[in-house]
JSON list of C-alpha atoms in Angstrom, two decimals:
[
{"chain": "A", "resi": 1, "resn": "UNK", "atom": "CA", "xyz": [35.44, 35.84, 1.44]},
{"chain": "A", "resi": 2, "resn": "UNK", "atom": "CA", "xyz": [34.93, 33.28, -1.35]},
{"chain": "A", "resi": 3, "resn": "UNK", "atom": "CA", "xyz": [38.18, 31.49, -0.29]},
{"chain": "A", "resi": 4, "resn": "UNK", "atom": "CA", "xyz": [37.33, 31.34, 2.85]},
{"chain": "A", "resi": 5, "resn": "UNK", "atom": "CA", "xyz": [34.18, 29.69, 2.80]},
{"chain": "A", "resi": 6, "resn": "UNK", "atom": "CA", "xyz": [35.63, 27.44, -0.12]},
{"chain": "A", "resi": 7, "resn": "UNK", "atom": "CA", "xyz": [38.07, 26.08, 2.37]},
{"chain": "A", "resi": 8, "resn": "UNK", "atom": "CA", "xyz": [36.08, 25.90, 5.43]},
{"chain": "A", "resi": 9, "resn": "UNK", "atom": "CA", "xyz": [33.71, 23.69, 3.32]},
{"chain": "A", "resi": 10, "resn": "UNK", "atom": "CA", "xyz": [36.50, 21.51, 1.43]},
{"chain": "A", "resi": 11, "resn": "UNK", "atom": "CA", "xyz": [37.77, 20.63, 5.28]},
{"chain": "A", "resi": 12, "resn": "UNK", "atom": "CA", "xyz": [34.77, 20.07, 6.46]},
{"chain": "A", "resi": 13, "resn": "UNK", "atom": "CA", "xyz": [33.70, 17.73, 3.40]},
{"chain": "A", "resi": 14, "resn": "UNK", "atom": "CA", "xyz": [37.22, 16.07, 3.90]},
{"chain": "A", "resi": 15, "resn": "UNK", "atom": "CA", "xyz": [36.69, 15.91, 7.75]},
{"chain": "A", "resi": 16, "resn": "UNK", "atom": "CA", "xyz": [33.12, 14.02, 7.02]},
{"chain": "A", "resi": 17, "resn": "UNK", "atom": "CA", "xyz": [34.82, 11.51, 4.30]},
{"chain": "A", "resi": 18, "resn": "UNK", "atom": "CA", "xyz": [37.87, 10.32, 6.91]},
{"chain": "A", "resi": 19, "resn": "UNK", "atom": "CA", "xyz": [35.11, 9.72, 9.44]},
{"chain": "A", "resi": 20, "resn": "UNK", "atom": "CA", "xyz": [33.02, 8.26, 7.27]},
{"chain": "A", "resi": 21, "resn": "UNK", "atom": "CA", "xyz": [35.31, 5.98, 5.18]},
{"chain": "A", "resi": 22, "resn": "UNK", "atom": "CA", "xyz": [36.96, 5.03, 9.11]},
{"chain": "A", "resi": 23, "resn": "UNK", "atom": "CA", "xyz": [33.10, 3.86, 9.87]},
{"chain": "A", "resi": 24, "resn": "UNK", "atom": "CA", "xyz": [32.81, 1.67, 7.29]},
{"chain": "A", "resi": 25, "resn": "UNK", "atom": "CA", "xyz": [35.89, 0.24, 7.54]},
{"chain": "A", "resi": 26, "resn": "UNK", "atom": "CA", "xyz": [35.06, -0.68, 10.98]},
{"chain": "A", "resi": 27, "resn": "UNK", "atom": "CA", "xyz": [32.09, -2.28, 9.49]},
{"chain": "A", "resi": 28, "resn": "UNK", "atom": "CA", "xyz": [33.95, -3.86, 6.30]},
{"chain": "A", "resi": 29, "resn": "UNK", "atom": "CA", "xyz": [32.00, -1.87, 3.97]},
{"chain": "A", "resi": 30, "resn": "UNK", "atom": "CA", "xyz": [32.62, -0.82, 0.53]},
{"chain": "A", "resi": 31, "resn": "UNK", "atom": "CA", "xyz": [35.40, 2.01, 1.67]},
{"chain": "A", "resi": 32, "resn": "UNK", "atom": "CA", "xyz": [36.06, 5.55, 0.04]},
{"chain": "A", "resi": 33, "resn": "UNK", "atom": "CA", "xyz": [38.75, 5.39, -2.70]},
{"chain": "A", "resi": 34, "resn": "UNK", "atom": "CA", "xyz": [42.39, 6.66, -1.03]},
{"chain": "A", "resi": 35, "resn": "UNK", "atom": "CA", "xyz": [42.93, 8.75, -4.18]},
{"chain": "A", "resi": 36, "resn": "UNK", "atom": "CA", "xyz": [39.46, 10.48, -3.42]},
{"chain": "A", "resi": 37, "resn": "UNK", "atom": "CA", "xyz": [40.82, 11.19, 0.23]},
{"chain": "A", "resi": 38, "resn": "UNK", "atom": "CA", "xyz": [44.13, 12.31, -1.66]},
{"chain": "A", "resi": 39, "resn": "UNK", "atom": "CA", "xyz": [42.25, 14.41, -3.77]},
{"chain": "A", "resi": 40, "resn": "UNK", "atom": "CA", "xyz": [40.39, 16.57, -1.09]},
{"chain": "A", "resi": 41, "resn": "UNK", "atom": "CA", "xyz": [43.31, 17.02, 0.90]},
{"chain": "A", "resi": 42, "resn": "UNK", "atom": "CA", "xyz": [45.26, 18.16, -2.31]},
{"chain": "A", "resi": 43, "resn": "UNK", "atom": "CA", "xyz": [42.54, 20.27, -3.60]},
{"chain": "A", "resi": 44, "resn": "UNK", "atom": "CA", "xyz": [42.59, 22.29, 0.05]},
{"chain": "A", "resi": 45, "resn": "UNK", "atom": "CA", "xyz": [41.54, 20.20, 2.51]},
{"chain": "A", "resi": 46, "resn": "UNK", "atom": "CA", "xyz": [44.87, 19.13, 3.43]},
{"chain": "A", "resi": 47, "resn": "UNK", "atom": "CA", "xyz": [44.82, 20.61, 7.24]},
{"chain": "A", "resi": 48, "resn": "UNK", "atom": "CA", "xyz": [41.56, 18.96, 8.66]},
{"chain": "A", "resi": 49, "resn": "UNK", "atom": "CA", "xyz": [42.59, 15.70, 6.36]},
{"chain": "A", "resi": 50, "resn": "UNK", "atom": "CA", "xyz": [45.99, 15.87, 8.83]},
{"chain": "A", "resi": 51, "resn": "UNK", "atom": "CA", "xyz": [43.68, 16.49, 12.22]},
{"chain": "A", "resi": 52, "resn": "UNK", "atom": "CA", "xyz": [41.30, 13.60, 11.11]},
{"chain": "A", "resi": 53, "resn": "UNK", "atom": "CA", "xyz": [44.10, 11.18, 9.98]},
{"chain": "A", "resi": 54, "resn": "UNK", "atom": "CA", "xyz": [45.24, 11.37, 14.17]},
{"chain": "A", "resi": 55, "resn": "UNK", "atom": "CA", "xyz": [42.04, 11.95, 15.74]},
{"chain": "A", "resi": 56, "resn": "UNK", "atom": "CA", "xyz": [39.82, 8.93, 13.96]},
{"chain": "A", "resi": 57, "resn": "UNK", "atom": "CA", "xyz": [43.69, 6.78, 14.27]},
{"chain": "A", "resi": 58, "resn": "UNK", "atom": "CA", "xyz": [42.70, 6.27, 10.43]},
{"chain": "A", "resi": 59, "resn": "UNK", "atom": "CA", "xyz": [45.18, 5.47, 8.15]},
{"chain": "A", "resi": 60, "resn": "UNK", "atom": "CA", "xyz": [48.00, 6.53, 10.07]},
{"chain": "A", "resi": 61, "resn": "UNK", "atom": "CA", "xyz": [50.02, 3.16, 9.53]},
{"chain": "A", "resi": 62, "resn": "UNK", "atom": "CA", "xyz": [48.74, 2.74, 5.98]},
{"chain": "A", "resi": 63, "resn": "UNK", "atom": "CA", "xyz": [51.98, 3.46, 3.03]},
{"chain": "A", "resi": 64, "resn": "UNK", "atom": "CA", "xyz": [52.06, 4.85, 0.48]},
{"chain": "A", "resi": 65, "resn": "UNK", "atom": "CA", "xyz": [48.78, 6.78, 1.76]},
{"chain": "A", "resi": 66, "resn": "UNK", "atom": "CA", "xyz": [50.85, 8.62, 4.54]},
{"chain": "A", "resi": 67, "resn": "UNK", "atom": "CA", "xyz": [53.67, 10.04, 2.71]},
{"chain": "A", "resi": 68, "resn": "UNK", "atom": "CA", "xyz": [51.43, 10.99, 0.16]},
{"chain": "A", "resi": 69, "resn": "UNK", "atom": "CA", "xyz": [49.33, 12.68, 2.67]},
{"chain": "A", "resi": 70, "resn": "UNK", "atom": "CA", "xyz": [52.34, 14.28, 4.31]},
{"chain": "A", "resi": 71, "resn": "UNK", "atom": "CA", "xyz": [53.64, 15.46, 0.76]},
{"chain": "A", "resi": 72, "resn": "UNK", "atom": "CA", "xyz": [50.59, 17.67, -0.17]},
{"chain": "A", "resi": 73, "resn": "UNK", "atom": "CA", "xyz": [51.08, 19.30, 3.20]},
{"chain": "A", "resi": 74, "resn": "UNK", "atom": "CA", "xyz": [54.87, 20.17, 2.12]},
{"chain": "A", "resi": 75, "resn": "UNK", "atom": "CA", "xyz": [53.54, 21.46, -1.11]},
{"chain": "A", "resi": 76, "resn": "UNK", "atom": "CA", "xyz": [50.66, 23.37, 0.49]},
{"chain": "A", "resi": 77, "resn": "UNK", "atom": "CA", "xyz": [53.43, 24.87, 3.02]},
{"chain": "A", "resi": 78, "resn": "UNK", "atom": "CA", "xyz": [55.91, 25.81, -0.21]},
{"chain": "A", "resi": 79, "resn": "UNK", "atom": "CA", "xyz": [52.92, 27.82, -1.96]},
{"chain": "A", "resi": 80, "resn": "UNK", "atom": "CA", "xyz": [52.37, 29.34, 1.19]},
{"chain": "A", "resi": 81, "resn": "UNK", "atom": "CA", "xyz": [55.65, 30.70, 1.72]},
{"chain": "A", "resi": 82, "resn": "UNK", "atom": "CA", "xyz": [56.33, 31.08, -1.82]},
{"chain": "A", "resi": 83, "resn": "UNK", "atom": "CA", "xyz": [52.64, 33.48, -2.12]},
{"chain": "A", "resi": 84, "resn": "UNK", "atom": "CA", "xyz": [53.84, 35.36, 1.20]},
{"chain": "A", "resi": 85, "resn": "UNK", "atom": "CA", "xyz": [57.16, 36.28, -0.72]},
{"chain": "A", "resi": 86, "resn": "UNK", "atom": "CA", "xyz": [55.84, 37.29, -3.70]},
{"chain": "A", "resi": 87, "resn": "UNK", "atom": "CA", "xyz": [53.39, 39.12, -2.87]},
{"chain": "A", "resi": 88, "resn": "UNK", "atom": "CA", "xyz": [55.13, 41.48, 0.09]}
]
């Protein structure tokens, strides 16, 4: 139960930043660090990070961010499979 409201917070928190670091960019603001938005989706948040990279069209173009982004996911996908195995 703890995990699951630990993610479902972390995605929502890294939902919020995406929008809200895509809002201020549209306003050239001071903008939310990429390693920040790295950092939530590495920490957990790596599935609504994905959904809110393509729904806000936020840094979808933007390299190195994207492989990075893309490279958690892999590594969230490994432990996945890896946790499923090991624990059967």
């Amino acid at each position: 139960a703890v995990g699951l409201l630990y993610g479902m917070v972390l995605n929502l928190l890294t939902v919020g930043a995406f929008w809200f670091d895509k809002r201020r960019a549209r306003h050239h603001l001071h903008r939310i660090p990429e390693a920040q938005l790295l950092f939530l989706a590495a920490v957990g948040g790596w599935p609504c990070a994905k959904v809110a990279q393509r729904f806000f069209r936020h840094k979808t173009s933007k390299q190195p961010f994207g492989m990075i982004l893309n490279f958690i996911g892999i590594v969230w996908a490994c432990a996945a499979v890896w946790g499923a195995l090991a624990f059967t």
